[in-house]
JSON list of C-alpha atoms and ligand atoms in Angstrom, two decimals:
[
{"chain": "A", "resi": 279, "resn": "UNK", "atom": "CA", "xyz": [131.48, -72.11, 88.89]},
{"chain": "A", "resi": 280, "resn": "UNK", "atom": "CA", "xyz": [132.70, -71.75, 86.12]},
{"chain": "A", "resi": 281, "resn": "UNK", "atom": "CA", "xyz": [133.54, -67.72, 85.04]},
{"chain": "A", "resi": 282, "resn": "UNK", "atom": "CA", "xyz": [133.71, -66.73, 80.89]},
{"chain": "A", "resi": 283, "resn": "UNK", "atom": "CA", "xyz": [136.07, -64.02, 80.17]},
{"chain": "A", "resi": 284, "resn": "UNK", "atom": "CA", "xyz": [134.94, -62.20, 77.47]},
{"chain": "A", "resi": 285, "resn": "UNK", "atom": "CA", "xyz": [137.71, -61.73, 75.50]},
{"chain": "A", "resi": 286, "resn": "UNK", "atom": "CA", "xyz": [138.02, -58.68, 72.43]},
{"chain": "A", "resi": 287, "resn": "UNK", "atom": "CA", "xyz": [141.20, -57.03, 70.62]},
{"chain": "A", "resi": 288, "resn": "UNK", "atom": "CA", "xyz": [141.12, -53.65, 71.82]},
{"chain": "A", "resi": 289, "resn": "UNK", "atom": "CA", "xyz": [140.98, -52.19, 68.58]},
{"chain": "A", "resi": 290, "resn": "UNK", "atom": "CA", "xyz": [138.72, -53.27, 65.86]},
{"chain": "A", "resi": 291, "resn": "UNK", "atom": "CA", "xyz": [140.45, -54.05, 62.60]},
{"chain": "A", "resi": 292, "resn": "UNK", "atom": "CA", "xyz": [137.65, -52.73, 60.40]},
{"chain": "A", "resi": 293, "resn": "UNK", "atom": "CA", "xyz": [138.79, -50.76, 57.62]},
{"chain": "A", "resi": 294, "resn": "UNK", "atom": "CA", "xyz": [137.43, -47.49, 57.45]},
{"chain": "A", "resi": 295, "resn": "UNK", "atom": "CA", "xyz": [135.12, -48.34, 54.76]},
{"chain": "A", "resi": 296, "resn": "UNK", "atom": "CA", "xyz": [134.97, -51.40, 53.17]},
{"chain": "A", "resi": 297, "resn": "UNK", "atom": "CA", "xyz": [136.38, -51.20, 50.11]},
{"chain": "A", "resi": 298, "resn": "UNK", "atom": "CA", "xyz": [139.54, -49.69, 50.86]},
{"chain": "A", "resi": 299, "resn": "UNK", "atom": "CA", "xyz": [142.16, -52.41, 50.36]},
{"chain": "A", "resi": 300, "resn": "UNK", "atom": "CA", "xyz": [146.15, -52.40, 51.25]},
{"chain": "A", "resi": 301, "resn": "UNK", "atom": "CA", "xyz": [146.51, -52.13, 47.30]},
{"chain": "A", "resi": 302, "resn": "UNK", "atom": "CA", "xyz": [144.66, -48.94, 46.47]},
{"chain": "A", "resi": 303, "resn": "UNK", "atom": "CA", "xyz": [146.86, -47.90, 49.31]},
{"chain": "A", "resi": 304, "resn": "UNK", "atom": "CA", "xyz": [150.08, -48.51, 47.37]},
{"chain": "A", "resi": 305, "resn": "UNK", "atom": "CA", "xyz": [148.23, -46.96, 44.39]},
{"chain": "A", "resi": 306, "resn": "UNK", "atom": "CA", "xyz": [147.97, -43.54, 46.60]},
{"chain": "A", "resi": 307, "resn": "UNK", "atom": "CA", "xyz": [151.30, -43.04, 48.36]},
{"chain": "A", "resi": 308, "resn": "UNK", "atom": "CA", "xyz": [152.99, -44.00, 45.03]},
{"chain": "A", "resi": 309, "resn": "UNK", "atom": "CA", "xyz": [150.83, -41.61, 43.01]},
{"chain": "A", "resi": 310, "resn": "UNK", "atom": "CA", "xyz": [150.74, -39.04, 45.72]},
{"chain": "A", "resi": 311, "resn": "UNK", "atom": "CA", "xyz": [154.31, -38.56, 46.24]},
{"chain": "A", "resi": 312, "resn": "UNK", "atom": "CA", "xyz": [155.10, -38.76, 42.41]},
{"chain": "A", "resi": 313, "resn": "UNK", "atom": "CA", "xyz": [152.73, -35.35, 41.95]},
{"chain": "A", "resi": 314, "resn": "UNK", "atom": "CA", "xyz": [154.25, -34.25, 45.22]},
{"chain": "A", "resi": 315, "resn": "UNK", "atom": "CA", "xyz": [158.12, -34.73, 43.41]},
{"chain": "A", "resi": 316, "resn": "UNK", "atom": "CA", "xyz": [156.68, -32.51, 40.34]},
{"chain": "A", "resi": 317, "resn": "UNK", "atom": "CA", "xyz": [154.99, -30.07, 42.01]},
{"chain": "A", "resi": 318, "resn": "UNK", "atom": "CA", "xyz": [157.21, -26.66, 42.21]},
{"chain": "A", "resi": 319, "resn": "UNK", "atom": "CA", "xyz": [157.06, -25.70, 45.59]},
{"chain": "A", "resi": 320, "resn": "UNK", "atom": "CA", "xyz": [156.82, -29.25, 47.68]},
{"chain": "A", "resi": 321, "resn": "UNK", "atom": "CA", "xyz": [158.84, -31.21, 45.49]},
{"chain": "A", "resi": 322, "resn": "UNK", "atom": "CA", "xyz": [162.14, -29.22, 46.44]},
{"chain": "A", "resi": 323, "resn": "UNK", "atom": "CA", "xyz": [160.96, -29.40, 49.96]},
{"chain": "A", "resi": 324, "resn": "UNK", "atom": "CA", "xyz": [160.36, -33.23, 50.01]},
{"chain": "A", "resi": 325, "resn": "UNK", "atom": "CA", "xyz": [163.57, -34.08, 47.87]},
{"chain": "A", "resi": 326, "resn": "UNK", "atom": "CA", "xyz": [165.85, -31.72, 50.25]},
{"chain": "A", "resi": 327, "resn": "UNK", "atom": "CA", "xyz": [164.96, -33.76, 53.49]},
{"chain": "A", "resi": 328, "resn": "UNK", "atom": "CA", "xyz": [164.92, -36.93, 52.07]},
{"chain": "A", "resi": 329, "resn": "UNK", "atom": "CA", "xyz": [167.69, -36.66, 50.52]},
{"chain": "A", "resi": 330, "resn": "UNK", "atom": "CA", "xyz": [167.50, -39.85, 48.30]},
{"chain": "A", "resi": 331, "resn": "UNK", "atom": "CA", "xyz": [165.65, -41.63, 50.42]},
{"chain": "A", "resi": 332, "resn": "UNK", "atom": "CA", "xyz": [162.45, -41.60, 48.79]},
{"chain": "A", "resi": 333, "resn": "UNK", "atom": "CA", "xyz": [161.93, -45.29, 48.59]},
{"chain": "A", "resi": 334, "resn": "UNK", "atom": "CA", "xyz": [161.95, -46.11, 52.73]},
{"chain": "A", "resi": 335, "resn": "UNK", "atom": "CA", "xyz": [159.80, -42.87, 52.79]},
{"chain": "A", "resi": 336, "resn": "UNK", "atom": "CA", "xyz": [156.99, -44.29, 50.95]},
{"chain": "A", "resi": 337, "resn": "UNK", "atom": "CA", "xyz": [157.03, -47.64, 52.51]},
{"chain": "A", "resi": 338, "resn": "UNK", "atom": "CA", "xyz": [156.82, -45.85, 55.72]},
{"chain": "A", "resi": 339, "resn": "UNK", "atom": "CA", "xyz": [154.07, -43.93, 54.77]},
{"chain": "A", "resi": 340, "resn": "UNK", "atom": "CA", "xyz": [151.69, -46.95, 52.98]},
{"chain": "A", "resi": 341, "resn": "UNK", "atom": "CA", "xyz": [152.49, -48.17, 56.72]},
{"chain": "A", "resi": 342, "resn": "UNK", "atom": "CA", "xyz": [151.21, -45.05, 58.03]},
{"chain": "A", "resi": 343, "resn": "UNK", "atom": "CA", "xyz": [148.45, -45.62, 55.24]},
{"chain": "A", "resi": 344, "resn": "UNK", "atom": "CA", "xyz": [147.32, -48.74, 56.43]},
{"chain": "A", "resi": 345, "resn": "UNK", "atom": "CA", "xyz": [147.72, -48.39, 60.06]},
{"chain": "A", "resi": 346, "resn": "UNK", "atom": "CA", "xyz": [144.76, -45.27, 59.77]},
{"chain": "A", "resi": 347, "resn": "UNK", "atom": "CA", "xyz": [142.98, -46.45, 57.21]},
{"chain": "A", "resi": 348, "resn": "UNK", "atom": "CA", "xyz": [142.96, -50.72, 57.78]},
{"chain": "A", "resi": 349, "resn": "UNK", "atom": "CA", "xyz": [144.09, -50.42, 61.58]},
{"chain": "A", "resi": 350, "resn": "UNK", "atom": "CA", "xyz": [146.47, -52.85, 61.34]},
{"chain": "A", "resi": 351, "resn": "UNK", "atom": "CA", "xyz": [148.70, -50.09, 63.96]},
{"chain": "A", "resi": 352, "resn": "UNK", "atom": "CA", "xyz": [151.90, -51.23, 61.96]},
{"chain": "A", "resi": 353, "resn": "UNK", "atom": "CA", "xyz": [152.95, -47.55, 62.32]},
{"chain": "A", "resi": 354, "resn": "UNK", "atom": "CA", "xyz": [154.99, -46.31, 65.11]},
{"chain": "A", "resi": 355, "resn": "UNK", "atom": "CA", "xyz": [156.43, -42.76, 64.29]},
{"chain": "A", "resi": 356, "resn": "UNK", "atom": "CA", "xyz": [155.41, -39.49, 65.61]},
{"chain": "A", "resi": 357, "resn": "UNK", "atom": "CA", "xyz": [154.67, -37.12, 63.22]},
{"chain": "A", "resi": 358, "resn": "UNK", "atom": "CA", "xyz": [154.37, -34.00, 64.94]},
{"chain": "A", "resi": 359, "resn": "UNK", "atom": "CA", "xyz": [158.55, -33.69, 66.17]},
{"chain": "A", "resi": 360, "resn": "UNK", "atom": "CA", "xyz": [159.29, -34.84, 62.80]},
{"chain": "A", "resi": 361, "resn": "UNK", "atom": "CA", "xyz": [157.87, -31.98, 61.22]},
{"chain": "A", "resi": 362, "resn": "UNK", "atom": "CA", "xyz": [158.45, -30.04, 63.84]},
{"chain": "A", "resi": 363, "resn": "UNK", "atom": "CA", "xyz": [161.80, -29.96, 62.05]},
{"chain": "A", "resi": 364, "resn": "UNK", "atom": "CA", "xyz": [160.57, -29.28, 58.82]},
{"chain": "A", "resi": 365, "resn": "UNK", "atom": "CA", "xyz": [161.46, -24.99, 59.28]},
{"chain": "A", "resi": 366, "resn": "UNK", "atom": "CA", "xyz": [161.14, -24.12, 56.23]},
{"chain": "A", "resi": 367, "resn": "UNK", "atom": "CA", "xyz": [157.10, -25.26, 55.59]},
{"chain": "A", "resi": 368, "resn": "UNK", "atom": "CA", "xyz": [154.36, -22.41, 55.37]},
{"chain": "A", "resi": 369, "resn": "UNK", "atom": "CA", "xyz": [151.02, -22.55, 56.33]},
{"chain": "A", "resi": 370, "resn": "UNK", "atom": "CA", "xyz": [150.53, -22.17, 52.36]},
{"chain": "A", "resi": 371, "resn": "UNK", "atom": "CA", "xyz": [151.92, -25.47, 52.08]},
{"chain": "A", "resi": 372, "resn": "UNK", "atom": "CA", "xyz": [149.50, -27.66, 53.80]},
{"chain": "A", "resi": 373, "resn": "UNK", "atom": "CA", "xyz": [146.94, -26.43, 50.74]},
{"chain": "A", "resi": 374, "resn": "UNK", "atom": "CA", "xyz": [149.03, -27.06, 48.39]},
{"chain": "A", "resi": 375, "resn": "UNK", "atom": "CA", "xyz": [149.37, -30.57, 49.68]},
{"chain": "A", "resi": 376, "resn": "UNK", "atom": "CA", "xyz": [145.83, -31.35, 50.75]},
{"chain": "A", "resi": 377, "resn": "UNK", "atom": "CA", "xyz": [144.72, -30.25, 47.18]},
{"chain": "A", "resi": 378, "resn": "UNK", "atom": "CA", "xyz": [147.41, -32.51, 45.93]},
{"chain": "A", "resi": 379, "resn": "UNK", "atom": "CA", "xyz": [145.91, -35.21, 48.21]},
{"chain": "A", "resi": 380, "resn": "UNK", "atom": "CA", "xyz": [142.31, -34.78, 47.78]},
{"chain": "A", "resi": 381, "resn": "UNK", "atom": "CA", "xyz": [142.68, -34.98, 43.73]},
{"chain": "A", "resi": 382, "resn": "UNK", "atom": "CA", "xyz": [144.81, -38.42, 44.06]},
{"chain": "A", "resi": 383, "resn": "UNK", "atom": "CA", "xyz": [142.40, -39.35, 46.18]},
{"chain": "A", "resi": 384, "resn": "UNK", "atom": "CA", "xyz": [139.52, -39.28, 44.44]},
{"chain": "A", "resi": 385, "resn": "UNK", "atom": "CA", "xyz": [141.73, -40.91, 41.11]},
{"chain": "A", "resi": 386, "resn": "UNK", "atom": "CA", "xyz": [142.49, -43.88, 43.08]},
{"chain": "A", "resi": 387, "resn": "UNK", "atom": "CA", "xyz": [139.25, -45.11, 45.30]},
{"chain": "A", "resi": 388, "resn": "UNK", "atom": "CA", "xyz": [136.83, -45.51, 42.53]},
{"chain": "A", "resi": 389, "resn": "UNK", "atom": "CA", "xyz": [134.54, -45.51, 45.07]},
{"chain": "A", "resi": 390, "resn": "UNK", "atom": "CA", "xyz": [133.32, -41.74, 45.84]},
{"chain": "A", "resi": 391, "resn": "UNK", "atom": "CA", "xyz": [132.26, -42.53, 49.53]},
{"chain": "A", "resi": 392, "resn": "UNK", "atom": "CA", "xyz": [135.44, -44.52, 50.46]},
{"chain": "A", "resi": 393, "resn": "UNK", "atom": "CA", "xyz": [137.90, -41.63, 48.75]},
{"chain": "A", "resi": 394, "resn": "UNK", "atom": "CA", "xyz": [136.16, -39.17, 51.37]},
{"chain": "A", "resi": 395, "resn": "UNK", "atom": "CA", "xyz": [136.70, -40.50, 54.00]},
{"chain": "A", "resi": 396, "resn": "UNK", "atom": "CA", "xyz": [139.95, -41.12, 53.12]},
{"chain": "A", "resi": 397, "resn": "UNK", "atom": "CA", "xyz": [140.28, -37.57, 52.82]},
{"chain": "A", "resi": 398, "resn": "UNK", "atom": "CA", "xyz": [138.45, -36.49, 55.62]},
{"chain": "A", "resi": 399, "resn": "UNK", "atom": "CA", "xyz": [141.18, -38.53, 57.57]},
{"chain": "A", "resi": 400, "resn": "UNK", "atom": "CA", "xyz": [143.91, -36.60, 55.97]},
{"chain": "A", "resi": 401, "resn": "UNK", "atom": "CA", "xyz": [142.65, -33.12, 56.64]},
{"chain": "A", "resi": 402, "resn": "UNK", "atom": "CA", "xyz": [141.90, -34.54, 60.39]},
{"chain": "A", "resi": 403, "resn": "UNK", "atom": "CA", "xyz": [145.08, -34.77, 60.79]},
{"chain": "A", "resi": 404, "resn": "UNK", "atom": "CA", "xyz": [146.61, -31.74, 58.10]},
{"chain": "A", "resi": 405, "resn": "UNK", "atom": "CA", "xyz": [144.86, -29.86, 61.04]},
{"chain": "A", "resi": 406, "resn": "UNK", "atom": "CA", "xyz": [146.81, -31.47, 64.25]},
{"chain": "A", "resi": 407, "resn": "UNK", "atom": "CA", "xyz": [149.87, -31.48, 62.58]},
{"chain": "A", "resi": 408, "resn": "UNK", "atom": "CA", "xyz": [148.80, -27.39, 61.07]},
{"chain": "A", "resi": 409, "resn": "UNK", "atom": "CA", "xyz": [147.85, -26.88, 64.81]},
{"chain": "A", "resi": 410, "resn": "UNK", "atom": "CA", "xyz": [151.37, -28.29, 66.17]},
{"chain": "A", "resi": 411, "resn": "UNK", "atom": "CA", "xyz": [153.66, -26.85, 63.86]},
{"chain": "A", "resi": 412, "resn": "UNK", "atom": "CA", "xyz": [152.44, -23.63, 62.65]},
{"chain": "A", "resi": 413, "resn": "UNK", "atom": "CA", "xyz": [149.81, -21.83, 64.28]},
{"chain": "A", "resi": 414, "resn": "UNK", "atom": "CA", "xyz": [150.27, -18.72, 66.79]},
{"chain": "A", "resi": 415, "resn": "UNK", "atom": "CA", "xyz": [147.40, -18.89, 69.95]},
{"chain": "A", "resi": 416, "resn": "UNK", "atom": "CA", "xyz": [145.14, -16.63, 68.40]},
{"chain": "A", "resi": 417, "resn": "UNK", "atom": "CA", "xyz": [145.23, -18.08, 64.89]},
{"chain": "A", "resi": 418, "resn": "UNK", "atom": "CA", "xyz": [141.90, -18.91, 62.85]},
{"chain": "A", "resi": 419, "resn": "UNK", "atom": "CA", "xyz": [142.69, -22.55, 61.42]},
{"chain": "A", "resi": 420, "resn": "UNK", "atom": "CA", "xyz": [142.31, -21.67, 57.72]},
{"chain": "A", "resi": 421, "resn": "UNK", "atom": "CA", "xyz": [139.44, -23.00, 55.65]},
{"chain": "A", "resi": 422, "resn": "UNK", "atom": "CA", "xyz": [141.75, -25.11, 52.99]},
{"chain": "A", "resi": 423, "resn": "UNK", "atom": "CA", "xyz": [142.36, -27.53, 56.06]},
{"chain": "A", "resi": 424, "resn": "UNK", "atom": "CA", "xyz": [138.78, -28.85, 56.16]},
{"chain": "A", "resi": 425, "resn": "UNK", "atom": "CA", "xyz": [136.62, -29.44, 52.95]},
{"chain": "A", "resi": 426, "resn": "UNK", "atom": "CA", "xyz": [134.43, -26.47, 52.03]},
{"chain": "A", "resi": 427, "resn": "UNK", "atom": "CA", "xyz": [131.65, -28.14, 50.69]},
{"chain": "A", "resi": 428, "resn": "UNK", "atom": "CA", "xyz": [131.15, -30.19, 54.13]},
{"chain": "A", "resi": 429, "resn": "UNK", "atom": "CA", "xyz": [130.44, -32.94, 52.50]},
{"chain": "A", "resi": 430, "resn": "UNK", "atom": "CA", "xyz": [132.06, -35.57, 55.02]},
{"chain": "B", "resi": 1822, "resn": "LIG", "atom": "C1", "xyz": [152.94, -28.97, 53.98]},
{"chain": "B", "resi": 1822, "resn": "LIG", "atom": "C2", "xyz": [152.74, -30.03, 54.66]},
{"chain": "B", "resi": 1822, "resn": "LIG", "atom": "C3", "xyz": [153.38, -31.18, 54.76]},
{"chain": "B", "resi": 1822, "resn": "LIG", "atom": "C4", "xyz": [154.80, -31.43, 54.35]},
{"chain": "B", "resi": 1822, "resn": "LIG", "atom": "C5", "xyz": [156.04, -30.08, 53.80]},
{"chain": "B", "resi": 1822, "resn": "LIG", "atom": "C6", "xyz": [155.27, -32.51, 55.01]},
{"chain": "B", "resi": 1822, "resn": "LIG", "atom": "C7", "xyz": [156.84, -33.51, 54.74]},
{"chain": "B", "resi": 1822, "resn": "LIG", "atom": "C8", "xyz": [157.46, -34.18, 54.96]},
{"chain": "B", "resi": 1822, "resn": "LIG", "atom": "C9", "xyz": [158.85, -34.90, 54.84]},
{"chain": "B", "resi": 1822, "resn": "LIG", "atom": "C10", "xyz": [159.57, -33.75, 54.54]},
{"chain": "B", "resi": 1822, "resn": "LIG", "atom": "C11", "xyz": [158.66, -35.73, 55.55]},
{"chain": "B", "resi": 1822, "resn": "LIG", "atom": "C12", "xyz": [159.97, -36.59, 55.92]},
{"chain": "B", "resi": 1822, "resn": "LIG", "atom": "C13", "xyz": [160.69, -36.41, 56.76]},
{"chain": "B", "resi": 1822, "resn": "LIG", "atom": "C14", "xyz": [162.49, -37.45, 57.56]},
{"chain": "B", "resi": 1822, "resn": "LIG", "atom": "O1", "xyz": [161.86, -38.28, 57.02]},
{"chain": "B", "resi": 1822, "resn": "LIG", "atom": "O2", "xyz": [162.84, -36.41, 57.27]},
{"chain": "B", "resi": 1822, "resn": "LIG", "atom": "C15", "xyz": [157.37, -36.58, 56.08]},
{"chain": "B", "resi": 1822, "resn": "LIG", "atom": "C16", "xyz": [157.49, -37.39, 57.04]},
{"chain": "B", "resi": 1822, "resn": "LIG", "atom": "C17", "xyz": [155.32, -37.40, 57.43]},
{"chain": "B", "resi": 1822, "resn": "LIG", "atom": "N1", "xyz": [154.85, -36.73, 56.81]},
{"chain": "B", "resi": 1822, "resn": "LIG", "atom": "FE1", "xyz": [154.59, -35.24, 56.20]},
{"chain": "B", "resi": 1822, "resn": "LIG", "atom": "N2", "xyz": [154.46, -33.32, 55.44]},
{"chain": "B", "resi": 1822, "resn": "LIG", "atom": "C18", "xyz": [153.51, -32.69, 55.44]},
{"chain": "B", "resi": 1822, "resn": "LIG", "atom": "C19", "xyz": [152.06, -33.04, 55.67]},
{"chain": "B", "resi": 1822, "resn": "LIG", "atom": "C20", "xyz": [151.78, -34.37, 56.51]},
{"chain": "B", "resi": 1822, "resn": "LIG", "atom": "C21", "xyz": [150.45, -34.38, 56.39]},
{"chain": "B", "resi": 1822, "resn": "LIG", "atom": "C22", "xyz": [149.42, -33.68, 56.17]},
{"chain": "B", "resi": 1822, "resn": "LIG", "atom": "C23", "xyz": [150.27, -35.99, 56.85]},
{"chain": "B", "resi": 1822, "resn": "LIG", "atom": "C24", "xyz": [149.45, -36.61, 56.92]},
{"chain": "B", "resi": 1822, "resn": "LIG", "atom": "C25", "xyz": [148.10, -37.04, 56.45]},
{"chain": "B", "resi": 1822, "resn": "LIG", "atom": "C26", "xyz": [151.87, -36.75, 56.78]},
{"chain": "B", "resi": 1822, "resn": "LIG", "atom": "C27", "xyz": [152.46, -37.42, 57.70]},
{"chain": "B", "resi": 1822, "resn": "LIG", "atom": "C28", "xyz": [153.80, -37.44, 57.39]},
{"chain": "B", "resi": 1822, "resn": "LIG", "atom": "C29", "xyz": [154.42, -38.65, 58.29]},
{"chain": "B", "resi": 1822, "resn": "LIG", "atom": "C30", "xyz": [152.99, -39.72, 59.01]},
{"chain": "B", "resi": 1822, "resn": "LIG", "atom": "C31", "xyz": [155.99, -39.18, 58.45]},
{"chain": "B", "resi": 1822, "resn": "LIG", "atom": "C32", "xyz": [156.52, -40.00, 58.63]},
{"chain": "B", "resi": 1822, "resn": "LIG", "atom": "C33", "xyz": [156.73, -39.32, 60.22]},
{"chain": "B", "resi": 1822, "resn": "LIG", "atom": "C34", "xyz": [157.49, -40.19, 60.66]},
{"chain": "B", "resi": 1822, "resn": "LIG", "atom": "O3", "xyz": [157.60, -41.38, 61.41]},
{"chain": "B", "resi": 1822, "resn": "LIG", "atom": "O4", "xyz": [159.12, -39.98, 60.77]},
{"chain": "B", "resi": 1822, "resn": "LIG", "atom": "N3", "xyz": [152.34, -35.22, 56.78]},
{"chain": "B", "resi": 1822, "resn": "LIG", "atom": "N4", "xyz": [156.63, -35.43, 55.64]}
]
């Protein structure tokens, strides 16, 4: 008797929202880091670390967001050790980062549901980075890590 084997990919490559594509992800990353560069607090933090390596950073971040939102699997880095090295980063920097990110996502993703999904992903990753790099054992997670109006 013949055996049939059902082979499926381990991860289904489905976008987090049907309207999200790689062009929008490129626009998100370019616009977001453009705004980061103009920010009085975070601009110098990134400039100081990247020291002229902006182009490869943008390419890496596009691959990262395609992996998160389109499940392409192309980003292979380890964000936690990268951020643990950033000793100059304080809790409030995460508030600024997320504020700029939320604004940018709503500007770039014309579909509001898509923007909210993208923001929710950023908030979840920001929370895990904040926990890994900033938090002491008994710290309460700050409200600015998740959107206050509860729309997710
Ligand atoms: C206060 C907030 C943050 C600051 C100041 C910050 C800063 C940085 C800097 C300076 C780098 C470049 C490090 C280098 O190449 O030398 C970096 C890399 C990166 N960041 Fe952030 N970051 C923040 C939050 C986030 C959040 C919330 C995310 C995700 C949603 C994120 C995702 C990444 C990723 C994926 C990399 C590349 C890591 C690698 O593979 O090398 N970051 N970040």
